[in-house]
Amino acid sequence: MIKTFKNSKINDVNAYLIINKQLNKAILIDGAYRWESIFKYLKQYEIILTDIFITHFHHDHTIGLDKLALLTGSAIHIHKFDYPYLLDKTVNESQNGQVVEFDNPEIKFEIFKNDVKLNINGFQINTIHKGGHTPGTAFYELDNKYLFVGDTLFIDKVGFHKAMFHNLQSSALKSLIDQTCDDDRFYASIDSILKDYSKHLVYPGHWKQGFKANDVLNNKNHVYNKKINRHFS
């Protein structure tokens, strides 16, 4: 069972709670600023959260996961290249007044560099490092059926990357994207979703979840098909 927690105040950002009802255990992918609602749900249904997976370091996906990890004892999985940004007080929302505690030594981290295959709570989870949107952007494949892709591809658009900001005025967001996004890897990761995982249900970081590659490829208005900003090979 995949339960989605959305936050309409932040571009319908998604958090995904993946529950094994027989074991009453769960894993979580991203946070969506909904950690309190997620914790309440876990308590209400007496579900044990064992692991948290982060697709990328951006704050709309990570805020509150430190608190959730401390409350539940869950391990946090994140790629090696994005881990330092969780601790960086210039980008982790500490700079905007959020209390961020990813540096708490009581939090258990599973920091991966190479792709790994895991069996957790009866689920087969493959970590797939893609980079692009951020240096450590990771996809998570669940049971060879579902693909969680963070902010790389959406049903009607693609995620932030450098080319989108070329003609825009300087801003904190533009600076962050310029410093941490690799457009070539980003474009390649979109191609990979559409070609290598064409039969999977895609669960993105924002908006509608559970679409397939053909939903993108058959949409003539999708930026991927319009080749906007640069050629998607």
XYZ file of C-alpha atoms in Angstrom:
233
model
C 0.000 0.000 0.000
C 1.305 3.438 -0.954
C -0.239 6.337 0.944
C 0.525 9.790 -0.398
C 0.828 12.853 1.800
C 0.563 16.054 -0.227
C 1.289 19.652 0.662
C -0.772 21.984 -1.493
C 1.065 25.022 -0.120
C 4.335 23.923 -1.750
C 3.463 22.941 -5.324
C 1.652 19.774 -4.232
C 4.900 18.253 -2.988
C 4.560 14.530 -2.251
C 5.657 12.210 0.521
C 5.061 8.497 0.079
C 4.437 6.101 2.963
C 4.829 2.518 1.760
C 3.122 0.128 4.150
C 3.264 -3.639 4.515
C -0.104 -4.243 6.160
C 0.750 -7.771 7.219
C 3.819 -6.638 9.141
C 2.386 -3.214 10.011
C 5.740 -1.736 9.057
C 6.505 1.039 6.617
C 9.138 3.000 4.777
C 8.858 6.649 3.781
C 10.096 8.420 0.673
C 10.579 12.179 1.181
C 8.763 14.411 3.639
C 6.716 17.188 1.958
C 6.755 19.280 5.162
C 4.168 16.744 6.451
C 6.158 15.006 9.175
C 3.582 15.760 11.871
C 0.708 14.324 9.820
C 2.805 11.294 8.953
C 3.720 10.700 12.593
C 0.068 11.051 13.623
C -0.925 8.489 10.983
C 1.735 6.064 12.176
C 0.523 6.373 15.757
C -3.138 6.086 14.805
C -2.640 2.824 12.920
C 0.218 1.521 15.075
C 2.580 1.331 12.110
C 6.315 1.022 12.701
C 8.387 3.263 10.452
C 11.768 1.616 9.901
C 13.406 3.571 7.069
C 13.269 6.959 5.375
C 14.565 7.488 1.825
C 15.437 10.948 0.498
C 15.391 11.518 -3.272
C 17.337 14.790 -3.025
C 18.303 17.409 -0.473
C 15.895 20.260 -1.305
C 14.051 21.457 1.777
C 10.510 20.718 0.562
C 11.483 17.047 0.571
C 13.517 16.940 3.777
C 12.191 19.356 6.406
C 10.972 17.426 9.450
C 12.556 14.134 8.491
C 15.171 14.710 11.190
C 12.386 14.950 13.771
C 10.598 11.917 12.354
C 13.799 9.872 12.438
C 14.404 10.805 16.072
C 10.821 10.004 17.081
C 10.685 6.640 15.317
C 14.293 5.473 15.313
C 14.155 5.170 11.530
C 17.315 5.118 9.449
C 17.653 7.825 6.791
C 18.951 6.730 3.377
C 20.530 9.377 1.152
C 23.190 9.473 -1.532
C 26.679 10.500 -0.497
C 26.705 13.569 -2.743
C 23.552 15.084 -1.225
C 24.238 14.242 2.414
C 26.462 17.320 3.074
C 23.650 19.646 1.993
C 21.422 18.326 4.791
C 23.968 19.756 7.220
C 24.676 22.969 5.306
C 22.947 25.785 7.174
C 23.066 28.034 4.112
C 20.720 25.778 2.119
C 18.855 23.469 4.552
C 16.389 26.213 5.605
C 18.252 27.054 8.804
C 18.931 30.334 7.007
C 15.172 30.974 6.961
C 14.523 30.161 10.604
C 13.786 26.445 10.464
C 15.199 24.297 13.259
C 17.136 21.611 11.392
C 18.800 18.794 13.329
C 20.260 16.435 10.762
C 23.568 16.803 12.605
C 22.072 15.140 15.689
C 24.314 12.123 16.432
C 21.274 10.057 17.409
C 20.031 10.013 13.819
C 21.042 6.866 11.963
C 22.156 7.497 8.390
C 22.602 4.949 5.621
C 24.718 6.937 3.177
C 25.208 5.152 -0.128
C 27.486 5.850 -3.066
C 26.909 2.819 -5.257
C 23.508 1.477 -6.214
C 22.278 -1.104 -3.729
C 19.492 -3.662 -3.555
C 17.665 -3.810 -0.261
C 14.925 -5.969 1.194
C 13.064 -4.008 3.843
C 9.717 -4.908 5.387
C 9.084 -7.395 2.592
C 9.738 -4.834 -0.149
C 12.532 -5.013 -2.712
C 14.053 -1.537 -2.963
C 16.745 -0.611 -5.454
C 18.622 2.657 -5.003
C 19.596 4.219 -8.325
C 21.904 7.222 -8.319
C 21.164 9.531 -11.240
C 22.340 12.987 -10.237
C 21.230 15.824 -12.485
C 18.651 17.776 -10.511
C 21.080 17.635 -7.582
C 24.457 15.891 -7.324
C 22.999 13.049 -5.296
C 19.532 12.743 -6.777
C 18.483 9.119 -6.400
C 15.592 7.144 -7.821
C 14.072 4.352 -5.766
C 12.625 1.342 -7.533
C 10.079 -0.631 -5.536
C 9.288 -4.264 -6.350
C 10.181 -3.725 -10.030
C 6.849 -1.921 -10.467
C 7.133 1.561 -9.018
C 9.743 4.258 -9.567
C 10.147 7.242 -7.247
C 11.978 9.974 -9.148
C 11.963 13.112 -6.996
C 11.914 16.329 -9.013
C 13.229 14.992 -12.307
C 10.062 14.328 -14.310
C 6.404 15.221 -13.810
C 3.377 14.238 -15.836
C 3.244 17.592 -17.645
C 6.691 19.148 -17.141
C 10.256 18.530 -16.000
C 12.085 19.630 -12.877
C 14.316 22.631 -12.310
C 17.621 22.639 -14.156
C 20.104 25.291 -15.269
C 18.652 25.945 -18.710
C 15.362 27.042 -17.147
C 17.109 29.889 -15.322
C 19.441 31.248 -18.017
C 17.402 34.374 -18.710
C 16.175 35.009 -15.175
C 17.487 37.530 -12.695
C 19.767 36.424 -9.896
C 18.036 34.793 -6.942
C 18.839 32.328 -4.191
C 17.084 29.574 -6.157
C 18.934 30.364 -9.388
C 22.235 30.344 -7.506
C 21.437 26.988 -5.906
C 20.454 25.395 -9.221
C 23.529 26.831 -10.964
C 25.788 25.382 -8.280
C 24.216 21.957 -7.849
C 22.480 20.939 -11.085
C 24.134 19.061 -13.951
C 21.957 19.494 -17.023
C 23.531 16.696 -19.054
C 22.894 14.181 -16.276
C 19.447 15.666 -15.766
C 18.433 15.126 -19.397
C 19.917 11.623 -19.345
C 17.919 10.765 -16.234
C 14.678 11.771 -17.940
C 15.556 9.607 -20.933
C 16.232 6.745 -18.537
C 12.808 7.015 -16.904
C 11.035 6.958 -20.249
C 13.116 4.212 -21.845
C 14.419 1.965 -19.072
C 11.348 2.085 -16.842
C 8.595 2.439 -19.413
C 6.348 -0.135 -17.710
C 6.764 1.260 -14.200
C 4.354 3.545 -12.415
C 6.182 6.815 -11.810
C 5.882 8.600 -8.467
C 7.330 12.131 -8.709
C 8.146 14.687 -6.044
C 5.204 16.926 -6.973
C 1.727 16.776 -8.457
C 0.106 13.693 -9.954
C 1.568 10.315 -9.101
C 1.235 6.901 -10.708
C 1.694 7.817 -14.364
C 3.598 5.873 -17.021
C 6.104 6.801 -19.695
C 3.442 6.776 -22.396
C 1.481 9.440 -20.522
C 4.441 11.722 -21.176
C 5.381 10.490 -24.628
C 1.804 10.760 -25.914
C 1.368 14.309 -24.615
C 2.393 16.599 -27.468
C 2.394 19.581 -25.105
C 4.901 18.061 -22.701
C 8.219 19.915 -22.650
C 10.027 16.638 -23.336
C 8.288 16.354 -26.685
C 8.605 20.056 -27.514
C 12.364 19.951 -26.959
C 12.215 23.276 -25.101
C 15.485 24.727 -23.733
C 17.623 22.129 -25.455
C 17.328 18.859 -27.317
C 16.336 15.917 -25.159
C 18.241 13.056 -26.761
